[in-house]
Amino acid sequence: MAFPAATAPTQYAEWSWELPGNLVANGISTIQVSWYNDTDVASHNTVWAFKYVCVAAGGAVQPALSAAQTITGATTGTVNQLITASLTPTIASCSASNHYQMRIGLDSSNAATGNNNILAIRVLMNRAQVTQ
């Protein structure tokens, strides 16, 4: 998914899913983004804005998202090179089996020019061990 620098911070992607039933409290431990820049031939910071919200059963369908948390990685100075950066997010009010909604897009402090193209987003969660 391409994010042109000129569209920061108005363009974003959004996903949602149900959190696992054995998630520990506020158990999202890491958000990792992998992308490449197809234009910038200097070393500039690409800054992503991450927002989220958790909704319990019976909660509002369109609640307000959290304040933005940023994920920063520098372009390499060579176009089309893989860049990966991660964030240990501050997550509050998320419980097992909640509906989780996540949004990511370029932050207004982004300095990389051209297109930043997301290849993958990885969400790591802490879950309680289930023994049988």
PDB file of C-alpha atoms in Angstrom:
ATOM      1  CA  MET A   1       0.000   0.000   0.000  1.00  0.00           C
ATOM      2  CA  ALA A   2       1.549   3.302  -1.106  1.00  0.00           C
ATOM      3  CA  PHE A   3       1.556   6.359   1.153  1.00  0.00           C
ATOM      4  CA  PRO A   4       2.730   9.445  -0.783  1.00  0.00           C
ATOM      5  CA  ALA A   5       4.552  11.914   1.479  1.00  0.00           C
ATOM      6  CA  ALA A   6       2.298  14.707   0.234  1.00  0.00           C
ATOM      7  CA  THR A   7      -0.763  13.016   1.786  1.00  0.00           C
ATOM      8  CA  ALA A   8       0.580  12.921   5.384  1.00  0.00           C
ATOM      9  CA  PRO A   9      -1.344  12.796   7.700  1.00  0.00           C
ATOM     10  CA  THR A  10      -4.622  12.489   5.781  1.00  0.00           C
ATOM     11  CA  GLN A  11      -4.164   9.035   4.201  1.00  0.00           C
ATOM     12  CA  TYR A  12      -4.262   5.936   6.378  1.00  0.00           C
ATOM     13  CA  ALA A  13      -5.158   2.262   6.427  1.00  0.00           C
ATOM     14  CA  GLU A  14      -7.374   0.706   9.043  1.00  0.00           C
ATOM     15  CA  TRP A  15      -7.878  -2.889  10.218  1.00  0.00           C
ATOM     16  CA  SER A  16      -9.997  -4.522  12.860  1.00  0.00           C
ATOM     17  CA  TRP A  17     -10.315  -7.953  14.420  1.00  0.00           C
ATOM     18  CA  GLU A  18     -11.360  -9.690  17.609  1.00  0.00           C
ATOM     19  CA  LEU A  19      -8.619 -10.105  20.177  1.00  0.00           C
ATOM     20  CA  PRO A  20      -7.960 -13.675  21.354  1.00  0.00           C
ATOM     21  CA  GLY A  21      -9.820 -14.918  24.418  1.00  0.00           C
ATOM     22  CA  ASN A  22      -6.586 -15.639  26.278  1.00  0.00           C
ATOM     23  CA  LEU A  23      -4.987 -12.214  25.728  1.00  0.00           C
ATOM     24  CA  VAL A  24      -3.406 -10.853  28.898  1.00  0.00           C
ATOM     25  CA  ALA A  25      -4.536  -7.373  29.976  1.00  0.00           C
ATOM     26  CA  ASN A  26      -3.383  -4.733  27.472  1.00  0.00           C
ATOM     27  CA  GLY A  27      -1.377  -7.522  25.849  1.00  0.00           C
ATOM     28  CA  ILE A  28      -0.343  -5.969  22.546  1.00  0.00           C
ATOM     29  CA  SER A  29       3.425  -5.844  22.971  1.00  0.00           C
ATOM     30  CA  THR A  30       4.829  -4.789  19.585  1.00  0.00           C
ATOM     31  CA  ILE A  31       3.692  -3.141  16.359  1.00  0.00           C
ATOM     32  CA  GLN A  32       6.232  -3.700  13.555  1.00  0.00           C
ATOM     33  CA  VAL A  33       6.056  -2.041  10.133  1.00  0.00           C
ATOM     34  CA  SER A  34       8.055  -3.108   7.060  1.00  0.00           C
ATOM     35  CA  TRP A  35       8.130  -0.786   4.049  1.00  0.00           C
ATOM     36  CA  TYR A  36      10.257   0.651   1.270  1.00  0.00           C
ATOM     37  CA  ASN A  37      10.574   4.101  -0.234  1.00  0.00           C
ATOM     38  CA  ASP A  38      10.589   4.299  -4.037  1.00  0.00           C
ATOM     39  CA  THR A  39      11.807   7.902  -4.406  1.00  0.00           C
ATOM     40  CA  ASP A  40      13.960   9.268  -1.556  1.00  0.00           C
ATOM     41  CA  VAL A  41      17.698   9.066  -2.373  1.00  0.00           C
ATOM     42  CA  ALA A  42      18.783  10.738   0.873  1.00  0.00           C
ATOM     43  CA  SER A  43      18.534   9.487   4.436  1.00  0.00           C
ATOM     44  CA  HIS A  44      15.315  10.911   5.892  1.00  0.00           C
ATOM     45  CA  ASN A  45      13.077   9.686   8.664  1.00  0.00           C
ATOM     46  CA  THR A  46       9.845   8.020   7.696  1.00  0.00           C
ATOM     47  CA  VAL A  47       7.450   8.561  10.587  1.00  0.00           C
ATOM     48  CA  TRP A  48       4.293   6.478  10.900  1.00  0.00           C
ATOM     49  CA  ALA A  49       1.382   7.378  13.178  1.00  0.00           C
ATOM     50  CA  PHE A  50      -0.281   4.426  14.944  1.00  0.00           C
ATOM     51  CA  LYS A  51      -3.690   4.756  16.637  1.00  0.00           C
ATOM     52  CA  TYR A  52      -5.999   2.147  18.115  1.00  0.00           C
ATOM     53  CA  VAL A  53      -9.190   1.572  20.045  1.00  0.00           C
ATOM     54  CA  CYS A  54     -10.663  -1.454  21.821  1.00  0.00           C
ATOM     55  CA  VAL A  55     -14.406  -1.979  22.071  1.00  0.00           C
ATOM     56  CA  ALA A  56     -16.111  -4.411  24.434  1.00  0.00           C
ATOM     57  CA  ALA A  57     -19.399  -6.103  23.572  1.00  0.00           C
ATOM     58  CA  GLY A  58     -22.139  -3.472  23.766  1.00  0.00           C
ATOM     59  CA  GLY A  59     -19.671  -0.600  23.194  1.00  0.00           C
ATOM     60  CA  ALA A  60     -19.902   2.173  20.606  1.00  0.00           C
ATOM     61  CA  VAL A  61     -19.190   1.027  17.057  1.00  0.00           C
ATOM     62  CA  GLN A  62     -17.292   4.203  16.060  1.00  0.00           C
ATOM     63  CA  PRO A  63     -15.411   5.216  19.223  1.00  0.00           C
ATOM     64  CA  ALA A  64     -12.621   7.789  19.259  1.00  0.00           C
ATOM     65  CA  LEU A  65      -9.168   6.430  18.483  1.00  0.00           C
ATOM     66  CA  SER A  66      -6.222   6.833  20.849  1.00  0.00           C
ATOM     67  CA  ALA A  67      -3.689   9.625  20.527  1.00  0.00           C
ATOM     68  CA  ALA A  68      -1.072   8.876  17.878  1.00  0.00           C
ATOM     69  CA  GLN A  69       2.061   6.959  18.799  1.00  0.00           C
ATOM     70  CA  THR A  70       4.907   7.128  16.284  1.00  0.00           C
ATOM     71  CA  ILE A  71       7.084   4.517  14.621  1.00  0.00           C
ATOM     72  CA  THR A  72      10.234   5.938  12.989  1.00  0.00           C
ATOM     73  CA  GLY A  73      12.725   4.457  10.555  1.00  0.00           C
ATOM     74  CA  ALA A  74      15.281   6.129   8.276  1.00  0.00           C
ATOM     75  CA  THR A  75      15.326   5.688   4.526  1.00  0.00           C
ATOM     76  CA  THR A  76      18.615   4.133   3.450  1.00  0.00           C
ATOM     77  CA  GLY A  77      19.566   6.610   0.749  1.00  0.00           C
ATOM     78  CA  THR A  78      18.881   3.926  -1.867  1.00  0.00           C
ATOM     79  CA  VAL A  79      15.391   3.483  -3.273  1.00  0.00           C
ATOM     80  CA  ASN A  80      13.471   0.206  -2.913  1.00  0.00           C
ATOM     81  CA  GLN A  81      15.360  -1.010   0.163  1.00  0.00           C
ATOM     82  CA  LEU A  82      13.482  -2.832   2.943  1.00  0.00           C
ATOM     83  CA  ILE A  83      13.083  -0.778   6.130  1.00  0.00           C
ATOM     84  CA  THR A  84      11.651  -2.242   9.329  1.00  0.00           C
ATOM     85  CA  ALA A  85      10.874  -0.408  12.552  1.00  0.00           C
ATOM     86  CA  SER A  86       8.806  -1.234  15.580  1.00  0.00           C
ATOM     87  CA  LEU A  87       7.008   0.315  18.499  1.00  0.00           C
ATOM     88  CA  THR A  88       6.254  -0.981  21.970  1.00  0.00           C
ATOM     89  CA  PRO A  89       2.885   0.719  22.187  1.00  0.00           C
ATOM     90  CA  THR A  90       1.195   2.098  25.246  1.00  0.00           C
ATOM     91  CA  ILE A  91      -2.091   0.194  25.211  1.00  0.00           C
ATOM     92  CA  ALA A  92      -4.897   0.841  27.683  1.00  0.00           C
ATOM     93  CA  SER A  93      -8.415  -0.488  28.104  1.00  0.00           C
ATOM     94  CA  CYS A  94      -7.996  -3.588  25.935  1.00  0.00           C
ATOM     95  CA  SER A  95      -9.214  -6.941  27.190  1.00  0.00           C
ATOM     96  CA  ALA A  96      -9.499 -10.466  25.860  1.00  0.00           C
ATOM     97  CA  SER A  97     -12.162 -10.873  23.164  1.00  0.00           C
ATOM     98  CA  ASN A  98     -12.518  -7.096  22.614  1.00  0.00           C
ATOM     99  CA  HIS A  99     -12.944  -5.770  19.104  1.00  0.00           C
ATOM    100  CA  TYR A 100      -9.574  -4.148  18.225  1.00  0.00           C
ATOM    101  CA  GLN A 101      -9.303  -1.413  15.607  1.00  0.00           C
ATOM    102  CA  MET A 102      -5.946  -0.125  14.402  1.00  0.00           C
ATOM    103  CA  ARG A 103      -5.028   2.753  12.084  1.00  0.00           C
ATOM    104  CA  ILE A 104      -1.664   3.590  10.531  1.00  0.00           C
ATOM    105  CA  GLY A 105      -0.560   6.345   8.172  1.00  0.00           C
ATOM    106  CA  LEU A 106       2.267   8.835   7.733  1.00  0.00           C
ATOM    107  CA  ASP A 107       2.667  11.250  10.612  1.00  0.00           C
ATOM    108  CA  SER A 108       2.789  14.998   9.946  1.00  0.00           C
ATOM    109  CA  SER A 109       6.448  14.964  11.104  1.00  0.00           C
ATOM    110  CA  ASN A 110       7.420  12.565   8.266  1.00  0.00           C
ATOM    111  CA  ALA A 111      10.498  13.821   6.390  1.00  0.00           C
ATOM    112  CA  ALA A 112      10.875  11.117   3.721  1.00  0.00           C
ATOM    113  CA  THR A 113       9.862  12.234   0.249  1.00  0.00           C
ATOM    114  CA  GLY A 114       7.996  10.253  -2.393  1.00  0.00           C
ATOM    115  CA  ASN A 115       6.074   7.065  -1.724  1.00  0.00           C
ATOM    116  CA  ASN A 116       6.471   4.968   1.408  1.00  0.00           C
ATOM    117  CA  ASN A 117       5.078   1.559   0.520  1.00  0.00           C
ATOM    118  CA  ILE A 118       3.972  -0.707   3.377  1.00  0.00           C
ATOM    119  CA  LEU A 119       4.770  -4.369   2.772  1.00  0.00           C
ATOM    120  CA  ALA A 120       3.729  -5.816   6.137  1.00  0.00           C
ATOM    121  CA  ILE A 121       2.449  -4.938   9.577  1.00  0.00           C
ATOM    122  CA  ARG A 122       3.076  -7.369  12.407  1.00  0.00           C
ATOM    123  CA  VAL A 123       1.187  -7.223  15.703  1.00  0.00           C
ATOM    124  CA  LEU A 124       2.669  -9.235  18.576  1.00  0.00           C
ATOM    125  CA  MET A 125       0.398 -10.148  21.480  1.00  0.00           C
ATOM    126  CA  ASN A 126       0.966 -11.620  24.919  1.00  0.00           C
ATOM    127  CA  ARG A 127      -1.403 -14.469  25.630  1.00  0.00           C
ATOM    128  CA  ALA A 128      -1.973 -16.581  28.707  1.00  0.00           C
ATOM    129  CA  GLN A 129      -0.820 -20.194  28.440  1.00  0.00           C
ATOM    130  CA  VAL A 130      -3.751 -22.572  28.123  1.00  0.00           C
ATOM    131  CA  THR A 131      -3.125 -26.063  29.517  1.00  0.00           C
ATOM    132  CA  GLN A 132      -5.405 -28.993  28.964  1.00  0.00           C
TER     133      GLN A 132
END
